[in-house]
XYZ file of C-alpha atoms in Angstrom:
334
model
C -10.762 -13.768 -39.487
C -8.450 -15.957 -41.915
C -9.492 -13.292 -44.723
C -7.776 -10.549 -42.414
C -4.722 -12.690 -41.589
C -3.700 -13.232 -45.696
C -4.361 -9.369 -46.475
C -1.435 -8.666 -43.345
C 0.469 -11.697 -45.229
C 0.231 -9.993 -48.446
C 0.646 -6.560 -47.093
C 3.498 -7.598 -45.290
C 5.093 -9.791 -48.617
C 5.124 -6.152 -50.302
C 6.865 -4.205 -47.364
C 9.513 -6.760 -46.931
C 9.872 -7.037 -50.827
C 9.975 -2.829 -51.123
C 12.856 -3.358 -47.950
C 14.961 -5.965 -49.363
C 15.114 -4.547 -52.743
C 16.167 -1.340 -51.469
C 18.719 -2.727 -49.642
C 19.721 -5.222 -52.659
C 20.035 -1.801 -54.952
C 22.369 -0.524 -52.557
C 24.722 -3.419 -51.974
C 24.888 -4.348 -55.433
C 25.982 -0.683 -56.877
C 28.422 -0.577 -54.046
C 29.748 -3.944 -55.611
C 29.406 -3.206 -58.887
C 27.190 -5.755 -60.367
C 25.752 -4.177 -63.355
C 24.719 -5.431 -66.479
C 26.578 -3.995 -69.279
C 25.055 -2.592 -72.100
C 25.609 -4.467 -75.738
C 24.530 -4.587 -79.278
C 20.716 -6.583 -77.894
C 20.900 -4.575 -74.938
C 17.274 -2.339 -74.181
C 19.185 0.063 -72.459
C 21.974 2.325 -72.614
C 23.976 2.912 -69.332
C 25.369 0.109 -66.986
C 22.491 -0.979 -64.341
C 22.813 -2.970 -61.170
C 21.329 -6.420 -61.200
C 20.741 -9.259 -59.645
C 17.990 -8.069 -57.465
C 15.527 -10.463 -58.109
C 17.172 -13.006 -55.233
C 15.777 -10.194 -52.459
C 12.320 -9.864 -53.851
C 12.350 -13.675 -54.576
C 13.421 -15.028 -50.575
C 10.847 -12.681 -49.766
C 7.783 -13.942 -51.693
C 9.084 -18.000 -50.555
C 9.373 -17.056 -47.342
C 5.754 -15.477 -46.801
C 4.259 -18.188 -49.292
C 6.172 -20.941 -46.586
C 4.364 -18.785 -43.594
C 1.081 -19.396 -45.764
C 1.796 -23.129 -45.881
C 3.372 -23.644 -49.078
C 4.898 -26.927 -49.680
C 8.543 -27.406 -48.413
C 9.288 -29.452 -51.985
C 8.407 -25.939 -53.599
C 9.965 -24.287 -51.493
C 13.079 -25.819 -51.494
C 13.383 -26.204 -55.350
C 12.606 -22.572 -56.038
C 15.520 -21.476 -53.463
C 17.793 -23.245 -55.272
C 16.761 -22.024 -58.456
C 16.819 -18.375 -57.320
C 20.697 -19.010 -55.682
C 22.196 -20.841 -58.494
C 20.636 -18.155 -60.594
C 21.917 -15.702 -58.195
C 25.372 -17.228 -58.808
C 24.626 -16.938 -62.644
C 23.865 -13.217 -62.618
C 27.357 -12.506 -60.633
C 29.697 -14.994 -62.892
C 27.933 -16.642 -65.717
C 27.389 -20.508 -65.726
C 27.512 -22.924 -68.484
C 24.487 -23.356 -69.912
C 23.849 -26.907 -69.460
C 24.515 -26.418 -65.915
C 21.663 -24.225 -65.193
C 19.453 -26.570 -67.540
C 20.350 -29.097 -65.353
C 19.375 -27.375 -61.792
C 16.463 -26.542 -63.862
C 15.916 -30.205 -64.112
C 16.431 -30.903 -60.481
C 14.310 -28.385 -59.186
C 11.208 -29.260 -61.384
C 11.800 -33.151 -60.543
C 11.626 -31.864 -56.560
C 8.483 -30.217 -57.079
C 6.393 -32.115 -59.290
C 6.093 -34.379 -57.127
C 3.293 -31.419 -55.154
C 1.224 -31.445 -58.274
C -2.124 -34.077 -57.396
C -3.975 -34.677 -60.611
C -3.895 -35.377 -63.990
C -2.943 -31.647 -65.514
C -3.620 -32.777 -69.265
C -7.292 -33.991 -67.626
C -7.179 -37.299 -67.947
C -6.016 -37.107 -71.917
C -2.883 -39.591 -71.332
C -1.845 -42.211 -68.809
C -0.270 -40.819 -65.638
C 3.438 -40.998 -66.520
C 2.935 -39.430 -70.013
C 1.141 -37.067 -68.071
C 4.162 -35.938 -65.635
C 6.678 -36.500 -68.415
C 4.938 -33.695 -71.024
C 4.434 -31.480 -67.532
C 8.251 -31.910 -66.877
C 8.598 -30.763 -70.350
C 6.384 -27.952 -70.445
C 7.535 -26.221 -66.952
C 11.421 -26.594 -68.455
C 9.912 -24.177 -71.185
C 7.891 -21.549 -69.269
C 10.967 -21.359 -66.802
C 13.111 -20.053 -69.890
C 10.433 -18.537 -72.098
C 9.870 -16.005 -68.717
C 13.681 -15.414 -68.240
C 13.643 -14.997 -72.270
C 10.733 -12.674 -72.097
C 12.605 -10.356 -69.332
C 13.968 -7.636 -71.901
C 12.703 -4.364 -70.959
C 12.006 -2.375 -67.776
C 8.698 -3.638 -65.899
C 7.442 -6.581 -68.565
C 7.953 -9.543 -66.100
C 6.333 -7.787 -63.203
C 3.322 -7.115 -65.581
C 2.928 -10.548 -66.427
C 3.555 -11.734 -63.141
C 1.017 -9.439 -61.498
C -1.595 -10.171 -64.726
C -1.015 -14.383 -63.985
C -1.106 -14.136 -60.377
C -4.385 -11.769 -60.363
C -5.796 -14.298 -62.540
C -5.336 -16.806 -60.325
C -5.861 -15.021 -57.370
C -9.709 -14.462 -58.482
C -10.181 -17.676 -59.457
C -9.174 -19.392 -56.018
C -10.984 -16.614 -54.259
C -14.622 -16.706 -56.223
C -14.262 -20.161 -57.874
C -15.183 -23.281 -55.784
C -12.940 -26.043 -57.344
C -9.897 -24.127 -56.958
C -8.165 -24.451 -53.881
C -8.132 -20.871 -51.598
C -4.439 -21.712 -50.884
C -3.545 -21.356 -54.446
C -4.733 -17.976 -54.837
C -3.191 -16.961 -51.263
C 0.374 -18.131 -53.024
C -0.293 -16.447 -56.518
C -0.970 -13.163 -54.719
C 1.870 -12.965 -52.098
C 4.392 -13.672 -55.551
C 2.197 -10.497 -56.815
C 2.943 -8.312 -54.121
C 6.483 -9.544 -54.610
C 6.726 -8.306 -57.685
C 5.328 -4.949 -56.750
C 8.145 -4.638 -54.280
C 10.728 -4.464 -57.269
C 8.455 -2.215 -59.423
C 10.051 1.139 -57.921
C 13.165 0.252 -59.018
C 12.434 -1.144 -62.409
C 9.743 1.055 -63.525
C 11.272 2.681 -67.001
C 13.586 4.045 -66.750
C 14.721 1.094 -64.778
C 17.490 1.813 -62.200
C 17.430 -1.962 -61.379
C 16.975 -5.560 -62.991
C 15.749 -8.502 -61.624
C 18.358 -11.002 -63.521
C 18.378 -14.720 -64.206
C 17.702 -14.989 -60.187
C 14.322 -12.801 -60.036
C 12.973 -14.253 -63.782
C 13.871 -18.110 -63.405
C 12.149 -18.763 -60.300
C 9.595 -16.569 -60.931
C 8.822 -18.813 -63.959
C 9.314 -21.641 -61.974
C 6.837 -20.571 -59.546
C 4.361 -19.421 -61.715
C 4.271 -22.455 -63.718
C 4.218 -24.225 -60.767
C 0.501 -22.560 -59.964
C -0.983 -23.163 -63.231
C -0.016 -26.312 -63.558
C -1.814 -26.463 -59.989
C -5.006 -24.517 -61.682
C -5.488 -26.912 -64.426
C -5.327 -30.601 -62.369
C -8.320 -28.573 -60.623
C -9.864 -28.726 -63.731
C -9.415 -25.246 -64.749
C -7.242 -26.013 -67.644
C -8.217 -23.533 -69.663
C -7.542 -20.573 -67.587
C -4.027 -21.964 -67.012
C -3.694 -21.965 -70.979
C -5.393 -18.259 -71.028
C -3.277 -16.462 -68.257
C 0.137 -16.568 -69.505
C -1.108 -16.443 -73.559
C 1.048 -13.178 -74.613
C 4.214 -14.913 -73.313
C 3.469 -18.030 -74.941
C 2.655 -16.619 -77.821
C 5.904 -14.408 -78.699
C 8.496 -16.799 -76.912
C 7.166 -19.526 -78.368
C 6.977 -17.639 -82.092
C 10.394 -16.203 -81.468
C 11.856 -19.365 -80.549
C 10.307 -21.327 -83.684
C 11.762 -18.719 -86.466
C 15.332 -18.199 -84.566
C 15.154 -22.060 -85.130
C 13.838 -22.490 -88.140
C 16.673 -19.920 -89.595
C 19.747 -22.241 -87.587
C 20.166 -19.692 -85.081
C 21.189 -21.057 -81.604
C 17.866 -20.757 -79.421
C 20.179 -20.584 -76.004
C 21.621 -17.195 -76.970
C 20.864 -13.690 -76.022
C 18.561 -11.394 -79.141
C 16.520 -8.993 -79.325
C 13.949 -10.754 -81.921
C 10.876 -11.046 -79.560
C 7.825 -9.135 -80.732
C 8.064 -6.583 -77.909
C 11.666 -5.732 -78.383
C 11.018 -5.504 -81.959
C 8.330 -2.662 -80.457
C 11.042 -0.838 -78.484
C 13.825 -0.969 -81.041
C 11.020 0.466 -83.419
C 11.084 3.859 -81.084
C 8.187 3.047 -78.583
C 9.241 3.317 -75.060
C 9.233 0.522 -72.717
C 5.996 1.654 -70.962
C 4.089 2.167 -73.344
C 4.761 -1.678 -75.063
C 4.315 -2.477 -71.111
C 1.124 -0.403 -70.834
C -0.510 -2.492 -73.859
C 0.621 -5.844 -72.590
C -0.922 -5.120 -69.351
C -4.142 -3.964 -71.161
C -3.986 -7.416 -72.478
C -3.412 -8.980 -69.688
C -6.524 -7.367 -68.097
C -8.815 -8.872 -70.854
C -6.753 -12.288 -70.541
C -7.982 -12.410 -66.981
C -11.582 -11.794 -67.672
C -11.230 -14.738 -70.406
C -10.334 -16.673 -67.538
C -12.930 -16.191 -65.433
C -15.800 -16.198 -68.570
C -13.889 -19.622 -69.228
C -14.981 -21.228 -65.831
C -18.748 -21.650 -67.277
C -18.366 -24.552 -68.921
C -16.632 -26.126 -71.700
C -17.848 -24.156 -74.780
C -17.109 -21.047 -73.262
C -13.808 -22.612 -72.580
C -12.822 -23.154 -76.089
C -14.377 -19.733 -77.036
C -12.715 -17.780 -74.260
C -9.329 -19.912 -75.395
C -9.323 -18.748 -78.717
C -10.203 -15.277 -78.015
C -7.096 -15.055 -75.587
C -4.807 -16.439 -78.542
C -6.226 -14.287 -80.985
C -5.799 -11.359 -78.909
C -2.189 -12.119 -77.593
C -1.282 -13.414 -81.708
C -2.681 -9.606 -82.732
C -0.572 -8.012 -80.204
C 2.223 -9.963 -80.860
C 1.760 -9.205 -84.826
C 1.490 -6.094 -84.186
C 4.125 -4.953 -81.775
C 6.322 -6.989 -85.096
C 4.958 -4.587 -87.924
C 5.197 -0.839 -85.941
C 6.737 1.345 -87.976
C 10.152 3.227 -86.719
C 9.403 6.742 -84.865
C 11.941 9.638 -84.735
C 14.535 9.849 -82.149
C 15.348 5.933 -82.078
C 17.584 6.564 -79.492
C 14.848 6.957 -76.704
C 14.006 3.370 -77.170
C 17.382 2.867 -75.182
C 16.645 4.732 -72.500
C 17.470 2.922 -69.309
């Protein structure tokens, strides 16, 4: 019985997503919110954005049907409206950072368990958490740079999840049941930003997203599935975290807009964005069987943990050293 009554929730979560972005596309062309191409830019004509606040209400407000905690809840929202406000008139950066902040302070208080395992007293504990989930909210809006990457990696974290909570005893049913509705989410934006994308998600569809995300595998490793949470999101830890390192280590400002990360260094080289999308996803598949193979115990933990790494460092090298194709110009195709 409750198995049918979450398959209509996340059936529903993908109409209503499909609906609302539909109707977002049209408002927001009618009001002219595109996003400009520039000199970083992916793509080459002016495309609506902004969308991600439709998608975004819709996954919260199916997750709060599910029984989602109202702290969540309410911090995400106001992530995905300030954002919102960012996308239609940009904000300092600071103050973003600093709703960032707020937001992660409201929820972390939802998160019951030591996440490092036990490693460090409790406040250290929260304090490296509060750290951590201020990255992964702006390593995913860093990693949103070409058509259809951040659904893939939402969709390959959330299925992750989503087995482990349904086929895994120590993780909580409830957590899976919220990974997949953000999936199906996601999948109601992937019509419209598909390559060539006729829509973006903006700051408002990729910061609470990371929010949210983080939010669950934080949530998967104080259930002592630590590893998995370290496993799922590898390929974006990997490059943002790479990326971030040598714009820093060169005196670049790490706040500003590029187009260094590994897979727009694929695009720019003359692949199109699905195909670089096509062999992150292929990643992402064998990222969530390393998951599951590191539930077993804790040698296959470490094993499966180095083989996601090593996979997601390869990909990442990779995607770095492809040479340039004819026809450059098609890796701008919007």
């Amino acid at each position: 019985m409750y198995a049918v009554y979450y398959i209509i929730l996340i059936f529903s979560t993908l109409l209503f997503s499909l609906a609302a972005v539909g109707v977002a596309h049209f408002l927001f062309s009618r009001l002219e919110l595109f996003d400009n191409p520039n000199e970083r830019s992916n793509h080459k004509s002016p495309v609506p954005t902004g969308a991600g606040i439709a998608f975004i209400l819709m996954g919260l407000g199916f997750m709060m049907v599910a029984g989602a905690s109202a702290n969540l809840l309410f911090a995400a929202t106001l992530l995905a409206v300030v954002s919102f406000i960012d996308d239609v008139r940009t904000l300092p950066v600071a103050r973003r950072l600093g709703v960032q902040l707020m937001a992660v302070i409201i929820a972390i208080t939802d998160l019951h368990g030591a996440v490092f395992q036990g490693l460090f007293p409790m406040w250290l504990d929260r304090t490296l958490v509060l750290l951590a989930w201020m990255w992964f909210i702006n390593l995913y809006n860093f990693m949103d740079g070409i058509d259809g990457i951040t659904i893939s990696e939402t969709a390959g974290i959330g299925i992750g999840i989503g087995f482990l909570g349904l086929f895994i005893d120590e993780v909580p049913r409830a957590l899976a049941i919220d990974a997949l509705i953000m999936v199906a989410a996601v999948i109601g934006f992937y019509p419209w930003n598909r390559h060539p994308a006729k829509l973006f998600m903006g700051d408002s569809g990729s910061v609470p997203l990371g929010f949210v995300m983080a939010f669950l595998l934080f949530s998967l490793a104080t259930h002592g599935q630590w590893a998995a949470a370290l496993i799922l999101p590898a390929y974006y830890l990997c490059d943002a975290t790479f990326t971030l390192a040598k714009r820093m280590a060169a005196g670049k400002k790490i706040w500003q807009a590029h187009s260094e990360h590994a897979y727009q260094r694929a695009v720019r080289s003359g692949r199109p964005h699905d195909q670089v999308v096509y062999y992150i996803q292929m990643l992402n598949v064998l990222l969530i069987v390393l998951s599951v193979a590191s539930t077993h115990g804790k040698h296959e933990a470490l094993i499966a943990l180095a083989a996601a790494y090593a996979a997601s460092f390869f990909i990442m090298v990779r995607f770095r050293n492809l040479p340039p194709v004819s026809r450059r110009e098609a890796a701008y195709t919007a």
